[in-house]
CSV table of C-alpha atoms in Angstrom, one decimal:
chain,number,residue,atom,x,y,z
A,1,UNK,CA,117.1,124.8,108.4
A,2,UNK,CA,118.3,121.2,107.8
A,3,UNK,CA,115.1,120.1,106.2
A,4,UNK,CA,112.2,122.0,104.6
A,5,UNK,CA,109.9,121.7,107.5
A,6,UNK,CA,107.6,124.6,108.5
A,7,UNK,CA,108.6,125.5,112.1
A,8,UNK,CA,105.4,124.7,114.0
A,9,UNK,CA,104.9,122.8,117.3
A,10,UNK,CA,103.0,120.1,115.5
A,11,UNK,CA,105.9,119.6,113.0
A,12,UNK,CA,108.3,119.6,116.0
A,13,UNK,CA,106.4,116.8,117.7
A,14,UNK,CA,106.1,114.9,114.4
A,15,UNK,CA,109.9,115.2,113.8
A,16,UNK,CA,110.6,114.1,117.3
A,17,UNK,CA,108.4,111.0,116.8
A,18,UNK,CA,110.2,110.2,113.5
A,19,UNK,CA,113.6,110.6,115.3
A,20,UNK,CA,112.5,108.2,118.0
A,21,UNK,CA,111.5,105.6,115.4
A,22,UNK,CA,114.7,106.1,113.4
A,23,UNK,CA,116.8,105.7,116.5
A,24,UNK,CA,114.9,102.5,117.4
A,25,UNK,CA,115.4,101.3,113.8
A,26,UNK,CA,119.1,102.0,114.1
A,27,UNK,CA,119.3,99.9,117.3
A,28,UNK,CA,117.4,97.0,115.6
A,29,UNK,CA,119.7,97.2,112.6
A,30,UNK,CA,122.8,97.2,114.8
A,31,UNK,CA,121.5,94.1,116.8
A,32,UNK,CA,120.6,92.3,113.5
A,33,UNK,CA,124.1,93.0,112.1
A,34,UNK,CA,125.8,91.7,115.2
A,35,UNK,CA,123.7,88.5,115.2
A,36,UNK,CA,124.4,87.9,111.5
A,37,UNK,CA,128.1,88.5,112.0
A,38,UNK,CA,128.2,86.1,114.8
A,39,UNK,CA,126.4,83.4,112.8
A,40,UNK,CA,128.7,84.0,109.8
A,41,UNK,CA,131.8,83.7,111.9
A,42,UNK,CA,130.6,80.4,113.4
A,43,UNK,CA,129.9,79.1,109.8
A,44,UNK,CA,133.3,80.2,108.7
A,45,UNK,CA,135.0,78.2,111.5
A,46,UNK,CA,132.8,75.3,110.5
A,47,UNK,CA,133.7,75.6,106.8
A,48,UNK,CA,137.4,75.7,107.7
A,49,UNK,CA,137.0,72.4,109.6
A,50,UNK,CA,135.1,70.8,106.7
A,51,UNK,CA,137.8,72.0,104.2
A,52,UNK,CA,140.4,70.2,106.2
A,53,UNK,CA,138.4,67.0,106.3
A,54,UNK,CA,137.5,67.2,102.7
A,55,UNK,CA,141.1,67.8,101.6
A,56,UNK,CA,142.1,64.7,103.6
A,57,UNK,CA,139.3,62.7,102.2
A,58,UNK,CA,140.1,63.6,98.7
A,59,UNK,CA,143.8,62.7,99.2
A,60,UNK,CA,142.8,59.3,100.7
A,61,UNK,CA,140.2,58.7,98.0
A,62,UNK,CA,142.6,59.4,95.1
A,63,UNK,CA,145.3,57.3,96.8
A,64,UNK,CA,142.9,54.4,97.1
A,65,UNK,CA,141.8,54.9,93.5
A,66,UNK,CA,145.4,54.9,92.3
A,67,UNK,CA,146.0,51.6,94.2
A,68,UNK,CA,142.9,50.1,92.7
A,69,UNK,CA,144.0,51.1,89.2
A,70,UNK,CA,147.4,49.5,89.8
A,71,UNK,CA,145.8,46.3,91.2
A,72,UNK,CA,142.9,46.0,88.8
A,73,UNK,CA,143.8,48.1,85.8
A,74,UNK,CA,141.3,50.9,84.9
A,75,UNK,CA,138.3,50.7,87.2
A,76,UNK,CA,136.1,52.9,85.0
A,77,UNK,CA,134.1,49.9,84.0
A,78,UNK,CA,133.3,49.1,87.7
A,79,UNK,CA,132.6,52.7,88.5
A,80,UNK,CA,129.9,52.7,85.8
A,81,UNK,CA,127.8,50.3,87.8
A,82,UNK,CA,127.5,52.7,90.7
A,83,UNK,CA,124.1,54.5,90.5
A,84,UNK,CA,124.0,58.3,89.9
A,85,UNK,CA,123.0,60.1,93.1
A,86,UNK,CA,119.6,61.9,93.0
A,87,UNK,CA,119.0,62.2,96.7
A,88,UNK,CA,120.0,65.8,97.3
A,89,UNK,CA,117.3,67.7,99.2
A,90,UNK,CA,117.1,71.5,99.8
A,91,UNK,CA,115.2,73.3,102.5
A,92,UNK,CA,115.8,76.6,104.3
A,93,UNK,CA,116.1,78.1,107.7
A,94,UNK,CA,115.7,81.8,108.7
A,95,UNK,CA,118.2,83.8,110.7
A,96,UNK,CA,117.0,87.3,111.3
A,97,UNK,CA,115.0,87.2,108.0
A,98,UNK,CA,117.9,85.8,106.0
A,99,UNK,CA,117.0,82.5,104.3
A,100,UNK,CA,119.9,80.0,104.6
A,101,UNK,CA,120.0,76.7,102.8
A,102,UNK,CA,119.9,73.4,104.5
A,103,UNK,CA,121.1,70.5,102.3
A,104,UNK,CA,120.6,66.9,103.1
A,105,UNK,CA,121.7,63.8,101.2
A,106,UNK,CA,118.9,61.3,101.3
A,107,UNK,CA,120.6,58.7,99.1
A,108,UNK,CA,118.2,57.1,96.6
A,109,UNK,CA,120.6,54.1,96.4
A,110,UNK,CA,121.8,52.6,99.7
A,111,UNK,CA,125.5,52.2,100.2
A,112,UNK,CA,126.3,48.8,98.7
A,113,UNK,CA,128.4,46.8,96.3
A,114,UNK,CA,127.6,47.5,92.7
A,115,UNK,CA,130.4,45.6,91.0
A,116,UNK,CA,131.6,42.0,90.8
A,117,UNK,CA,133.4,40.9,93.9
A,118,UNK,CA,135.2,38.0,92.2
A,119,UNK,CA,137.0,40.2,89.7
A,120,UNK,CA,137.8,43.0,92.2
A,121,UNK,CA,139.5,43.3,95.6
A,122,UNK,CA,139.5,45.5,98.7
A,123,UNK,CA,141.4,48.4,97.1
A,124,UNK,CA,138.3,49.2,95.0
A,125,UNK,CA,136.1,49.0,98.1
A,126,UNK,CA,138.3,51.5,99.9
A,127,UNK,CA,138.2,53.9,96.9
A,128,UNK,CA,134.4,53.6,96.7
A,129,UNK,CA,133.9,54.3,100.4
A,130,UNK,CA,136.4,57.2,100.4
A,131,UNK,CA,134.7,58.9,97.4
A,132,UNK,CA,131.3,58.4,99.1
A,133,UNK,CA,132.8,60.3,102.1
A,134,UNK,CA,133.9,63.0,99.8
A,135,UNK,CA,130.4,63.3,98.3
A,136,UNK,CA,128.9,63.7,101.8
A,137,UNK,CA,131.4,66.3,102.9
A,138,UNK,CA,130.9,68.2,99.6
A,139,UNK,CA,127.2,68.6,100.3
A,140,UNK,CA,127.9,69.8,103.8
A,141,UNK,CA,130.5,72.3,102.5
A,142,UNK,CA,128.2,73.6,99.8
A,143,UNK,CA,125.5,74.3,102.5
A,144,UNK,CA,127.9,76.2,104.7
A,145,UNK,CA,129.7,78.2,102.0
A,146,UNK,CA,126.4,79.3,100.4
A,147,UNK,CA,125.1,80.3,103.9
A,148,UNK,CA,128.3,82.4,104.5
A,149,UNK,CA,127.8,84.2,101.1
A,150,UNK,CA,124.1,85.0,101.9
A,151,UNK,CA,125.0,86.2,105.4
A,152,UNK,CA,127.8,88.4,104.0
A,153,UNK,CA,125.4,90.0,101.5
A,154,UNK,CA,122.8,90.6,104.3
A,155,UNK,CA,125.3,92.1,106.6
A,156,UNK,CA,126.4,94.5,103.9
A,157,UNK,CA,122.8,95.6,103.2
A,158,UNK,CA,122.1,95.9,106.9
A,159,UNK,CA,125.3,98.0,107.4
A,160,UNK,CA,124.3,100.4,104.5
A,161,UNK,CA,120.8,100.9,106.1
A,162,UNK,CA,122.3,101.5,109.5
A,163,UNK,CA,124.8,104.0,108.1
A,164,UNK,CA,122.0,105.8,106.3
A,165,UNK,CA,120.1,106.1,109.5
A,166,UNK,CA,123.1,106.9,111.8
A,167,UNK,CA,125.0,109.2,109.5
A,168,UNK,CA,122.3,110.9,107.4
A,169,UNK,CA,118.7,110.6,108.6
A,170,UNK,CA,119.1,110.8,112.3
A,171,UNK,CA,121.5,113.8,112.2
A,172,UNK,CA,119.2,115.6,109.8
A,173,UNK,CA,116.2,115.1,112.1
A,174,UNK,CA,118.3,116.3,115.0
A,175,UNK,CA,119.2,119.4,113.1
A,176,UNK,CA,115.6,120.0,112.1
A,177,UNK,CA,114.4,119.7,115.7
A,178,UNK,CA,117.1,122.1,116.8
A,179,UNK,CA,116.2,124.6,114.1
A,180,UNK,CA,112.5,124.4,114.8
A,181,UNK,CA,113.2,124.8,118.6
A,182,UNK,CA,115.3,127.9,117.8
A,183,UNK,CA,112.6,129.5,115.6
A,184,UNK,CA,109.8,128.7,118.1
A,185,UNK,CA,112.0,130.1,121.0
A,186,UNK,CA,112.6,133.3,119.0
A,187,UNK,CA,108.9,133.6,118.4
A,188,UNK,CA,108.1,133.2,122.1
A,189,UNK,CA,110.7,135.8,123.0
A,190,UNK,CA,109.3,138.2,120.4
A,191,UNK,CA,105.7,137.6,121.7
A,192,UNK,CA,106.9,138.1,125.3
A,193,UNK,CA,108.6,141.4,124.3
A,194,UNK,CA,105.5,142.5,122.4
A,195,UNK,CA,103.2,141.8,125.4
A,196,UNK,CA,105.6,143.7,127.7
A,197,UNK,CA,105.4,146.7,125.4
A,198,UNK,CA,101.6,146.6,125.2
A,199,UNK,CA,101.4,146.3,129.0
A,200,UNK,CA,103.8,149.2,129.5
A,201,UNK,CA,101.7,151.3,127.1
A,202,UNK,CA,98.5,150.5,128.9
A,203,UNK,CA,100.0,151.3,132.2
A,204,UNK,CA,101.2,154.7,130.9
A,205,UNK,CA,97.8,155.4,129.4
A,206,UNK,CA,96.2,154.5,132.8
A,207,UNK,CA,98.6,156.9,134.6
A,208,UNK,CA,97.9,159.7,132.2
A,209,UNK,CA,94.2,159.2,132.5
């Protein structure tokens, strides 16, 4: 027998109930996996778009910075006046029980001019604005890429559980049910044969009497 289960009708019914639950669990795991895969693919497409935008933003920002350095000399002194950003906020959203991050940039310092306008020109303004764009895109990309990683891990775990149910537990239960059915069927045939023998003996005894 596939599992060490005593072949009784009660055990047969219990195993059938367990099989029904396992099959239901497998269907749920399969649906969960499909939903997570769909969510991950959408985020991967979104990440690719952000990557393109951030690459272009970085190129434009460094080009603007280079122009500012040429026009003004080193702009490190001016950059030091820009406040450090502390406005990053983290929350979460749930997709099929998987907690995904939601990042938002609630800037503590509004976008403004933090350097002397008389000693600078528009090239520094452009560099400042471009790097601010890079900062915003970096936050968005971090959210999406972290979500993709968590979804990939959840999909892998879900796949393992589905495989365990579909390839191990469910086939074992099916074999156990078949084995119990065969044993119970054999017992019924033996009992039927025994009753036929007893009946025949009684009929013979009645005839002889």
